[in-house]
mmCIF file with all atom_site columns, C-alpha atoms in Angstrom:
data_model
loop_
_atom_site.group_PDB
_atom_site.id
_atom_site.type_symbol
_atom_site.label_atom_id
_atom_site.label_alt_id
_atom_site.label_comp_id
_atom_site.label_asym_id
_atom_site.label_entity_id
_atom_site.label_seq_id
_atom_site.pdbx_PDB_ins_code
_atom_site.Cartn_x
_atom_site.Cartn_y
_atom_site.Cartn_z
_atom_site.occupancy
_atom_site.B_iso_or_equiv
_atom_site.pdbx_formal_charge
_atom_site.auth_seq_id
_atom_site.auth_comp_id
_atom_site.auth_asym_id
_atom_site.auth_atom_id
_atom_site.pdbx_PDB_model_num
ATOM 1   C CA . MET Z 1 1   ? 2.802   -19.760 7.700   1.00 71.00 ? 233 MET Z CA 1
ATOM 2   C CA . ILE Z 1 2   ? 6.421   -20.764 6.445   1.00 78.00 ? 234 ILE Z CA 1
ATOM 3   C CA . ALA Z 1 3   ? 7.728   -19.691 3.171   1.00 78.00 ? 235 ALA Z CA 1
ATOM 4   C CA . VAL Z 1 4   ? 11.053  -20.802 1.712   1.00 82.00 ? 236 VAL Z CA 1
ATOM 5   C CA . ASP Z 1 5   ? 13.302  -18.914 -1.018  1.00 82.00 ? 237 ASP Z CA 1
ATOM 6   C CA . SER Z 1 6   ? 16.241  -21.132 -1.793  1.00 84.00 ? 238 SER Z CA 1
ATOM 7   C CA . LYS Z 1 7   ? 18.778  -20.593 -4.883  1.00 85.00 ? 239 LYS Z CA 1
ATOM 8   C CA . PRO Z 1 8   ? 21.578  -22.890 -5.304  1.00 87.00 ? 240 PRO Z CA 1
ATOM 9   C CA . GLY Z 1 9   ? 25.051  -21.371 -4.412  1.00 85.00 ? 241 GLY Z CA 1
ATOM 10  C CA . GLU Z 1 10  ? 23.180  -18.562 -2.613  1.00 82.00 ? 242 GLU Z CA 1
ATOM 11  C CA . GLY Z 1 11  ? 21.544  -19.964 0.308   1.00 84.00 ? 243 GLY Z CA 1
ATOM 12  C CA . SER Z 1 12  ? 18.027  -19.991 1.346   1.00 83.00 ? 244 SER Z CA 1
ATOM 13  C CA . THR Z 1 13  ? 15.433  -17.459 3.269   1.00 83.00 ? 245 THR Z CA 1
ATOM 14  C CA . PHE Z 1 14  ? 13.120  -18.834 5.621   1.00 78.00 ? 246 PHE Z CA 1
ATOM 15  C CA . THR Z 1 15  ? 10.068  -16.601 6.506   1.00 78.00 ? 247 THR Z CA 1
ATOM 16  C CA . ILE Z 1 16  ? 7.912   -17.549 9.164   1.00 78.00 ? 248 ILE Z CA 1
ATOM 17  C CA . CYS Z 1 17  ? 4.564   -15.812 10.072  1.00 67.00 ? 249 CYS Z CA 1
ATOM 18  C CA . LEU Z 1 18  ? 3.292   -16.521 13.424  1.00 66.00 ? 250 LEU Z CA 1
ATOM 19  C CA . PRO Z 1 19  ? 0.642   -14.996 15.843  1.00 62.00 ? 251 PRO Z CA 1
ATOM 20  C CA . ALA Z 1 20  ? 2.030   -12.904 18.407  1.00 60.00 ? 252 ALA Z CA 1
ATOM 21  C CA . SER Z 1 21  ? -0.318  -13.926 21.098  1.00 54.00 ? 253 SER Z CA 1
ATOM 22  C CA . GLU Z 1 22  ? -3.203  -15.926 21.799  1.00 56.00 ? 254 GLU Z CA 1
ATOM 23  C CA . HIS Z 1 23  ? -4.206  -13.698 24.694  1.00 54.00 ? 255 HIS Z CA 1
ATOM 24  C CA . GLU Z 1 24  ? -5.651  -10.509 24.941  1.00 56.00 ? 256 GLU Z CA 1
ATOM 25  C CA . LEU Z 1 25  ? -3.532  -7.454  24.223  1.00 48.00 ? 257 LEU Z CA 1
ATOM 26  C CA . ARG Z 1 26  ? -3.573  -4.629  26.877  1.00 49.00 ? 258 ARG Z CA 1
ATOM 27  C CA . GLU Z 1 27  ? -3.702  -1.036  25.621  1.00 46.00 ? 259 GLU Z CA 1
ATOM 28  C CA . GLU Z 1 28  ? -0.477  0.771   25.532  1.00 46.00 ? 260 GLU Z CA 1
ATOM 29  C CA . THR Z 1 29  ? 0.104   4.499   25.960  1.00 49.00 ? 261 THR Z CA 1
ATOM 30  C CA . ALA Z 1 30  ? 0.192   4.669   22.094  1.00 51.00 ? 262 ALA Z CA 1
ATOM 31  C CA . GLY Z 1 31  ? -3.087  3.146   21.803  1.00 53.00 ? 263 GLY Z CA 1
ATOM 32  C CA . PRO Z 1 32  ? -4.691  0.132   20.045  1.00 55.00 ? 264 PRO Z CA 1
ATOM 33  C CA . VAL Z 1 33  ? -4.115  -0.295  16.600  1.00 48.00 ? 265 VAL Z CA 1
ATOM 34  C CA . PRO Z 1 34  ? -7.153  0.824   14.656  1.00 51.00 ? 266 PRO Z CA 1
ATOM 35  C CA . LEU Z 1 35  ? -8.907  -2.221  13.214  1.00 49.00 ? 267 LEU Z CA 1
ATOM 36  C CA . ALA Z 1 36  ? -11.106 -2.238  9.656   1.00 46.00 ? 268 ALA Z CA 1
ATOM 37  C CA . PRO Z 1 37  ? -13.987 -4.067  9.999   1.00 42.00 ? 269 PRO Z CA 1
ATOM 38  C CA . LYS Z 1 38  ? -13.961 -7.479  8.003   1.00 40.00 ? 270 LYS Z CA 1
ATOM 39  C CA . GLY Z 1 39  ? -14.001 -6.940  4.556   1.00 45.00 ? 271 GLY Z CA 1
ATOM 40  C CA . SER Z 1 40  ? -13.849 -3.001  4.588   1.00 76.00 ? 272 SER Z CA 1
ATOM 41  C CA . ALA Z 1 41  ? -10.858 -2.440  2.313   1.00 92.00 ? 273 ALA Z CA 1
ATOM 42  C CA . ARG Z 1 42  ? -9.039  -3.708  -0.417  1.00 95.00 ? 274 ARG Z CA 1
ATOM 43  C CA . VAL Z 1 43  ? -5.541  -3.089  -0.341  1.00 96.00 ? 275 VAL Z CA 1
ATOM 44  C CA . LEU Z 1 44  ? -2.679  -3.441  -3.547  1.00 97.00 ? 276 LEU Z CA 1
ATOM 45  C CA . VAL Z 1 45  ? 0.710   -4.087  -2.265  1.00 97.00 ? 277 VAL Z CA 1
ATOM 46  C CA . LEU Z 1 46  ? 3.709   -3.462  -4.503  1.00 96.00 ? 278 LEU Z CA 1
ATOM 47  C CA . ASP Z 1 47  ? 7.346   -4.533  -3.089  1.00 95.00 ? 279 ASP Z CA 1
ATOM 48  C CA . ASP Z 1 48  ? 9.977   -6.815  -4.903  1.00 93.00 ? 280 ASP Z CA 1
ATOM 49  C CA . GLU Z 1 49  ? 10.822  -8.550  -1.180  1.00 92.00 ? 281 GLU Z CA 1
ATOM 50  C CA . GLU Z 1 50  ? 8.569   -11.678 -0.623  1.00 90.00 ? 282 GLU Z CA 1
ATOM 51  C CA . ALA Z 1 51  ? 9.317   -11.117 3.099   1.00 90.00 ? 283 ALA Z CA 1
ATOM 52  C CA . ILE Z 1 52  ? 8.325   -7.616  3.057   1.00 91.00 ? 284 ILE Z CA 1
ATOM 53  C CA . CYS Z 1 53  ? 5.035   -8.702  1.191   1.00 92.00 ? 285 CYS Z CA 1
ATOM 54  C CA . MET Z 1 54  ? 4.348   -11.490 3.249   1.00 92.00 ? 286 MET Z CA 1
ATOM 55  C CA . LEU Z 1 55  ? 4.733   -9.192  6.773   1.00 90.00 ? 287 LEU Z CA 1
ATOM 56  C CA . VAL Z 1 56  ? 2.130   -6.567  4.823   1.00 93.00 ? 288 VAL Z CA 1
ATOM 57  C CA . THR Z 1 57  ? -0.161  -9.274  3.765   1.00 93.00 ? 289 THR Z CA 1
ATOM 58  C CA . CYS Z 1 58  ? -0.083  -11.233 7.477   1.00 91.00 ? 290 CYS Z CA 1
ATOM 59  C CA . THR Z 1 59  ? -0.469  -7.932  9.245   1.00 90.00 ? 291 THR Z CA 1
ATOM 60  C CA . LEU Z 1 60  ? -3.192  -6.719  7.080   1.00 92.00 ? 292 LEU Z CA 1
ATOM 61  C CA . GLU Z 1 61  ? -5.243  -9.687  6.659   1.00 92.00 ? 293 GLU Z CA 1
ATOM 62  C CA . GLU Z 1 62  ? -5.334  -10.046 10.519  1.00 89.00 ? 294 GLU Z CA 1
ATOM 63  C CA . LEU Z 1 63  ? -6.576  -6.629  10.711  1.00 89.00 ? 295 LEU Z CA 1
ATOM 64  C CA . GLY Z 1 64  ? -9.614  -7.897  8.162   1.00 89.00 ? 296 GLY Z CA 1
ATOM 65  C CA . TYR Z 1 65  ? -8.180  -6.046  4.967   1.00 93.00 ? 297 TYR Z CA 1
ATOM 66  C CA . LYS Z 1 66  ? -7.938  -8.272  1.771   1.00 94.00 ? 298 LYS Z CA 1
ATOM 67  C CA . VAL Z 1 67  ? -4.416  -7.880  0.137   1.00 96.00 ? 299 VAL Z CA 1
ATOM 68  C CA . THR Z 1 68  ? -3.202  -8.388  -3.480  1.00 97.00 ? 300 THR Z CA 1
ATOM 69  C CA . GLU Z 1 69  ? 0.643   -8.647  -3.912  1.00 96.00 ? 301 GLU Z CA 1
ATOM 70  C CA . THR Z 1 70  ? 2.514   -7.584  -6.626  1.00 95.00 ? 302 THR Z CA 1
ATOM 71  C CA . ASN Z 1 71  ? 6.462   -7.483  -7.105  1.00 94.00 ? 303 ASN Z CA 1
ATOM 72  C CA . ASP Z 1 72  ? 6.687   -4.921  -10.175 1.00 93.00 ? 304 ASP Z CA 1
ATOM 73  C CA . GLY Z 1 73  ? 5.028   -1.866  -11.017 1.00 95.00 ? 305 GLY Z CA 1
ATOM 74  C CA . LYS Z 1 74  ? 3.254   -3.170  -14.306 1.00 96.00 ? 306 LYS Z CA 1
ATOM 75  C CA . ASP Z 1 75  ? 1.707   -6.113  -12.373 1.00 96.00 ? 307 ASP Z CA 1
ATOM 76  C CA . ALA Z 1 76  ? 0.388   -3.533  -9.953  1.00 97.00 ? 308 ALA Z CA 1
ATOM 77  C CA . ILE Z 1 77  ? -1.016  -1.430  -12.879 1.00 97.00 ? 309 ILE Z CA 1
ATOM 78  C CA . ALA Z 1 78  ? -2.515  -4.410  -14.326 1.00 97.00 ? 310 ALA Z CA 1
ATOM 79  C CA . ALA Z 1 79  ? -4.106  -5.454  -11.233 1.00 97.00 ? 311 ALA Z CA 1
ATOM 80  C CA . TYR Z 1 80  ? -5.455  -2.226  -10.407 1.00 98.00 ? 312 TYR Z CA 1
ATOM 81  C CA . GLU Z 1 81  ? -6.731  -1.782  -13.868 1.00 97.00 ? 313 GLU Z CA 1
ATOM 82  C CA . LYS Z 1 82  ? -8.682  -5.316  -13.653 1.00 97.00 ? 314 LYS Z CA 1
ATOM 83  C CA . ALA Z 1 83  ? -10.011 -4.469  -10.194 1.00 96.00 ? 315 ALA Z CA 1
ATOM 84  C CA . MET Z 1 84  ? -11.665 -1.124  -11.504 1.00 95.00 ? 316 MET Z CA 1
ATOM 85  C CA . LYS Z 1 85  ? -12.781 -2.997  -14.633 1.00 95.00 ? 317 LYS Z CA 1
ATOM 86  C CA . ASP Z 1 86  ? -14.643 -5.634  -12.355 1.00 95.00 ? 318 ASP Z CA 1
ATOM 87  C CA . GLY Z 1 87  ? -16.056 -3.196  -10.280 1.00 93.00 ? 319 GLY Z CA 1
ATOM 88  C CA . GLN Z 1 88  ? -14.015 -4.233  -7.258  1.00 94.00 ? 320 GLN Z CA 1
ATOM 89  C CA . PRO Z 1 89  ? -11.491 -1.252  -7.109  1.00 94.00 ? 321 PRO Z CA 1
ATOM 90  C CA . PHE Z 1 90  ? -8.637  -1.137  -4.602  1.00 96.00 ? 322 PHE Z CA 1
ATOM 91  C CA . ASP Z 1 91  ? -9.267  1.074   -1.475  1.00 95.00 ? 323 ASP Z CA 1
ATOM 92  C CA . LEU Z 1 92  ? -5.510  1.687   -0.919  1.00 96.00 ? 324 LEU Z CA 1
ATOM 93  C CA . PHE Z 1 93  ? -2.346  0.884   -2.806  1.00 97.00 ? 325 PHE Z CA 1
ATOM 94  C CA . ILE Z 1 94  ? 0.973   0.490   -0.798  1.00 97.00 ? 326 ILE Z CA 1
ATOM 95  C CA . SER Z 1 95  ? 4.086   0.954   -2.811  1.00 96.00 ? 327 SER Z CA 1
ATOM 96  C CA . ASP Z 1 96  ? 7.881   0.150   -2.283  1.00 94.00 ? 328 ASP Z CA 1
ATOM 97  C CA . LEU Z 1 97  ? 9.661   3.385   -3.781  1.00 91.00 ? 329 LEU Z CA 1
ATOM 98  C CA . THR Z 1 98  ? 12.653  0.966   -5.254  1.00 89.00 ? 330 THR Z CA 1
ATOM 99  C CA . ILE Z 1 99  ? 11.959  -2.017  -7.429  1.00 90.00 ? 331 ILE Z CA 1
ATOM 100 C CA . PRO Z 1 100 ? 15.661  -3.328  -8.797  1.00 90.00 ? 332 PRO Z CA 1
ATOM 101 C CA . GLY Z 1 101 ? 15.181  -4.067  -12.558 1.00 89.00 ? 333 GLY Z CA 1
ATOM 102 C CA . GLY Z 1 102 ? 11.649  -2.977  -12.664 1.00 88.00 ? 334 GLY Z CA 1
ATOM 103 C CA . MET Z 1 103 ? 9.058   -0.155  -12.395 1.00 92.00 ? 335 MET Z CA 1
ATOM 104 C CA . GLY Z 1 104 ? 9.312   1.175   -8.942  1.00 90.00 ? 336 GLY Z CA 1
ATOM 105 C CA . GLY Z 1 105 ? 6.659   3.258   -6.784  1.00 92.00 ? 337 GLY Z CA 1
ATOM 106 C CA . GLN Z 1 106 ? 7.274   6.698   -8.362  1.00 93.00 ? 338 GLN Z CA 1
ATOM 107 C CA . GLU Z 1 107 ? 6.822   5.687   -11.898 1.00 95.00 ? 339 GLU Z CA 1
ATOM 108 C CA . THR Z 1 108 ? 3.765   3.394   -10.920 1.00 96.00 ? 340 THR Z CA 1
ATOM 109 C CA . ILE Z 1 109 ? 1.916   6.038   -8.974  1.00 96.00 ? 341 ILE Z CA 1
ATOM 110 C CA . LYS Z 1 110 ? 2.048   8.484   -11.947 1.00 96.00 ? 342 LYS Z CA 1
ATOM 111 C CA . ARG Z 1 111 ? 0.587   5.804   -14.293 1.00 96.00 ? 343 ARG Z CA 1
ATOM 112 C CA . LEU Z 1 112 ? -1.834  5.021   -11.308 1.00 96.00 ? 344 LEU Z CA 1
ATOM 113 C CA . LEU Z 1 113 ? -3.222  8.553   -10.659 1.00 96.00 ? 345 LEU Z CA 1
ATOM 114 C CA . GLU Z 1 114 ? -3.930  8.579   -14.453 1.00 94.00 ? 346 GLU Z CA 1
ATOM 115 C CA . ILE Z 1 115 ? -6.006  5.733   -14.265 1.00 94.00 ? 347 ILE Z CA 1
ATOM 116 C CA . ASP Z 1 116 ? -7.333  6.953   -10.860 1.00 95.00 ? 348 ASP Z CA 1
ATOM 117 C CA . PRO Z 1 117 ? -6.965  10.646  -9.911  1.00 94.00 ? 349 PRO Z CA 1
ATOM 118 C CA . ASP Z 1 118 ? -8.647  9.720   -6.327  1.00 92.00 ? 350 ASP Z CA 1
ATOM 119 C CA . ILE Z 1 119 ? -6.245  6.932   -5.173  1.00 95.00 ? 351 ILE Z CA 1
ATOM 120 C CA . ARG Z 1 120 ? -5.149  6.739   -2.084  1.00 95.00 ? 352 ARG Z CA 1
ATOM 121 C CA . ALA Z 1 121 ? -1.294  5.347   -1.773  1.00 96.00 ? 353 ALA Z CA 1
ATOM 122 C CA . ILE Z 1 122 ? 1.367   4.858   0.776   1.00 96.00 ? 354 ILE Z CA 1
ATOM 123 C CA . VAL Z 1 123 ? 5.152   5.198   0.101   1.00 96.00 ? 355 VAL Z CA 1
ATOM 124 C CA . SER Z 1 124 ? 7.486   2.888   1.676   1.00 94.00 ? 356 SER Z CA 1
ATOM 125 C CA . SER Z 1 125 ? 11.095  2.958   1.452   1.00 91.00 ? 357 SER Z CA 1
ATOM 126 C CA . GLY Z 1 126 ? 14.374  2.153   3.471   1.00 87.00 ? 358 GLY Z CA 1
ATOM 127 C CA . TYR Z 1 127 ? 15.780  5.351   1.694   1.00 85.00 ? 359 TYR Z CA 1
ATOM 128 C CA . ALA Z 1 128 ? 14.444  8.020   4.136   1.00 78.00 ? 360 ALA Z CA 1
ATOM 129 C CA . ASN Z 1 129 ? 16.632  10.633  2.663   1.00 82.00 ? 361 ASN Z CA 1
ATOM 130 C CA . ASP Z 1 130 ? 14.801  10.139  -0.922  1.00 88.00 ? 362 ASP Z CA 1
ATOM 131 C CA . PRO Z 1 131 ? 12.820  13.160  -1.789  1.00 90.00 ? 363 PRO Z CA 1
ATOM 132 C CA . VAL Z 1 132 ? 9.712   11.505  -2.319  1.00 92.00 ? 364 VAL Z CA 1
ATOM 133 C CA . MET Z 1 133 ? 9.798   10.083  1.256   1.00 92.00 ? 365 MET Z CA 1
ATOM 134 C CA . SER Z 1 134 ? 10.072  13.536  2.455   1.00 90.00 ? 366 SER Z CA 1
ATOM 135 C CA . ARG Z 1 135 ? 7.555   15.188  0.212   1.00 92.00 ? 367 ARG Z CA 1
ATOM 136 C CA . TYR Z 1 136 ? 5.343   12.186  -0.482  1.00 93.00 ? 368 TYR Z CA 1
ATOM 137 C CA . GLU Z 1 137 ? 2.149   14.151  -1.361  1.00 93.00 ? 369 GLU Z CA 1
ATOM 138 C CA . GLU Z 1 138 ? 4.199   16.281  -4.359  1.00 92.00 ? 370 GLU Z CA 1
ATOM 139 C CA . TYR Z 1 139 ? 4.570   12.563  -5.884  1.00 93.00 ? 371 TYR Z CA 1
ATOM 140 C CA . GLY Z 1 140 ? 0.936   11.643  -5.655  1.00 93.00 ? 372 GLY Z CA 1
ATOM 141 C CA . PHE Z 1 141 ? 0.634   9.677   -2.450  1.00 95.00 ? 373 PHE Z CA 1
ATOM 142 C CA . SER Z 1 142 ? -1.136  10.009  0.323   1.00 94.00 ? 374 SER Z CA 1
ATOM 143 C CA . GLY Z 1 143 ? 0.859   8.843   3.253   1.00 94.00 ? 375 GLY Z CA 1
ATOM 144 C CA . MET Z 1 144 ? 4.458   7.445   3.921   1.00 94.00 ? 376 MET Z CA 1
ATOM 145 C CA . ILE Z 1 145 ? 6.007   4.804   5.914   1.00 94.00 ? 377 ILE Z CA 1
ATOM 146 C CA . ALA Z 1 146 ? 9.745   4.169   6.239   1.00 91.00 ? 378 ALA Z CA 1
ATOM 147 C CA . LYS Z 1 147 ? 11.079  0.890   6.446   1.00 89.00 ? 379 LYS Z CA 1
ATOM 148 C CA . PRO Z 1 148 ? 12.149  -1.203  8.596   1.00 88.00 ? 380 PRO Z CA 1
ATOM 149 C CA . TYR Z 1 149 ? 8.581   -0.630  10.442  1.00 86.00 ? 381 TYR Z CA 1
ATOM 150 C CA . GLU Z 1 150 ? 6.682   -2.248  13.092  1.00 87.00 ? 382 GLU Z CA 1
ATOM 151 C CA . ILE Z 1 151 ? 3.396   -4.266  12.276  1.00 84.00 ? 383 ILE Z CA 1
ATOM 152 C CA . ASP Z 1 152 ? 1.458   -1.913  14.678  1.00 86.00 ? 384 ASP Z CA 1
ATOM 153 C CA . ALA Z 1 153 ? 2.561   1.231   13.032  1.00 89.00 ? 385 ALA Z CA 1
ATOM 154 C CA . LEU Z 1 154 ? 1.618   -0.231  9.466   1.00 91.00 ? 386 LEU Z CA 1
ATOM 155 C CA . GLY Z 1 155 ? -1.789  -0.721  10.939  1.00 90.00 ? 387 GLY Z CA 1
ATOM 156 C CA . ARG Z 1 156 ? -2.085  2.767   12.154  1.00 90.00 ? 388 ARG Z CA 1
ATOM 157 C CA . LYS Z 1 157 ? -0.719  4.287   8.690   1.00 93.00 ? 389 LYS Z CA 1
ATOM 158 C CA . VAL Z 1 158 ? -3.429  1.916   6.559   1.00 92.00 ? 390 VAL Z CA 1
ATOM 159 C CA . ALA Z 1 159 ? -6.368  2.999   8.974   1.00 90.00 ? 391 ALA Z CA 1
ATOM 160 C CA . GLU Z 1 160 ? -5.071  6.859   8.738   1.00 90.00 ? 392 GLU Z CA 1
ATOM 161 C CA . VAL Z 1 161 ? -5.036  7.046   5.210   1.00 92.00 ? 393 VAL Z CA 1
ATOM 162 C CA . LEU Z 1 162 ? -7.963  5.176   4.593   1.00 91.00 ? 394 LEU Z CA 1
ATOM 163 C CA . ALA Z 1 163 ? -9.627  7.714   6.892   1.00 88.00 ? 395 ALA Z CA 1
ATOM 164 C CA . GLN Z 1 164 ? -8.843  10.535  4.600   1.00 84.00 ? 396 GLN Z CA 1
ATOM 165 C CA . PRO Z 1 165 ? -11.305 12.365  2.482   1.00 77.00 ? 397 PRO Z CA 1
ATOM 166 C CA . ARG Z 1 166 ? -10.509 11.206  -1.331  1.00 68.00 ? 398 ARG Z CA 1
ATOM 167 C CA . ARG Z 1 167 ? -9.206  13.875  -3.576  1.00 59.00 ? 399 ARG Z CA 1
ATOM 168 C CA . VAL Z 1 168 ? -11.843 15.912  -5.238  1.00 49.00 ? 400 VAL Z CA 1
ATOM 169 C CA . ILE Z 1 169 ? -11.412 17.048  -8.675  1.00 47.00 ? 401 ILE Z CA 1
ATOM 170 C CA . PHE Z 1 170 ? -13.194 19.977  -10.137 1.00 44.00 ? 402 PHE Z CA 1
ATOM 171 C CA . HIS Z 1 171 ? -14.313 20.414  -13.690 1.00 44.00 ? 403 HIS Z CA 1
ATOM 172 C CA . GLN Z 1 172 ? -15.608 23.229  -15.618 1.00 47.00 ? 404 GLN Z CA 1
ATOM 173 C CA . PHE Z 1 173 ? -17.841 22.707  -18.199 1.00 48.00 ? 405 PHE Z CA 1
ATOM 174 C CA . ASP Z 1 174 ? -18.946 25.243  -20.797 1.00 54.00 ? 406 ASP Z CA 1
ATOM 175 C CA . ARG Z 1 175 ? -22.617 25.487  -20.542 1.00 52.00 ? 407 ARG Z CA 1
ATOM 176 C CA . LYS Z 1 176 ? -24.611 26.422  -23.699 1.00 54.00 ? 408 LYS Z CA 1
ATOM 177 C CA . THR Z 1 177 ? -28.026 28.461  -23.206 1.00 51.00 ? 409 THR Z CA 1
ATOM 178 C CA . ALA Z 1 178 ? -30.896 27.887  -25.407 1.00 47.00 ? 410 ALA Z CA 1
#
């Protein structure tokens, strides 16, 4: 796949997604990328960079995931709500931390947690010293991956977070006795 983003006076960006190899991969010391069975998970991606969205989509679709891309937190929230309403909720949300001029990952996850307290989410950023990256669980994320990352690391992180049990919320109900 080839995508072109061109702006007059600013230049052009060409993004090319190619298969890594037609040959079978040999197992390395880090182990193979855990593969998801076809159609086993739906992933919502939030990133303002088209190239990152394409990389994540190409990688995860190759592993059998179904991916939906968004470029702003408001769009991600709308897509998440629609998927839940349609009875096809997302299994995972991957979010960039910073969206210039838009709603970023920190605010988006707050709102998504209100919609779905069981959400599984991965925060992704190039700002490794941001407190959200070092204490991601305190902000509602299930995992973290720092940019730039390798595609096999992304595949492993997605499989790792999807393997985590969902959060359990306990409710205390008042019982009236007859």
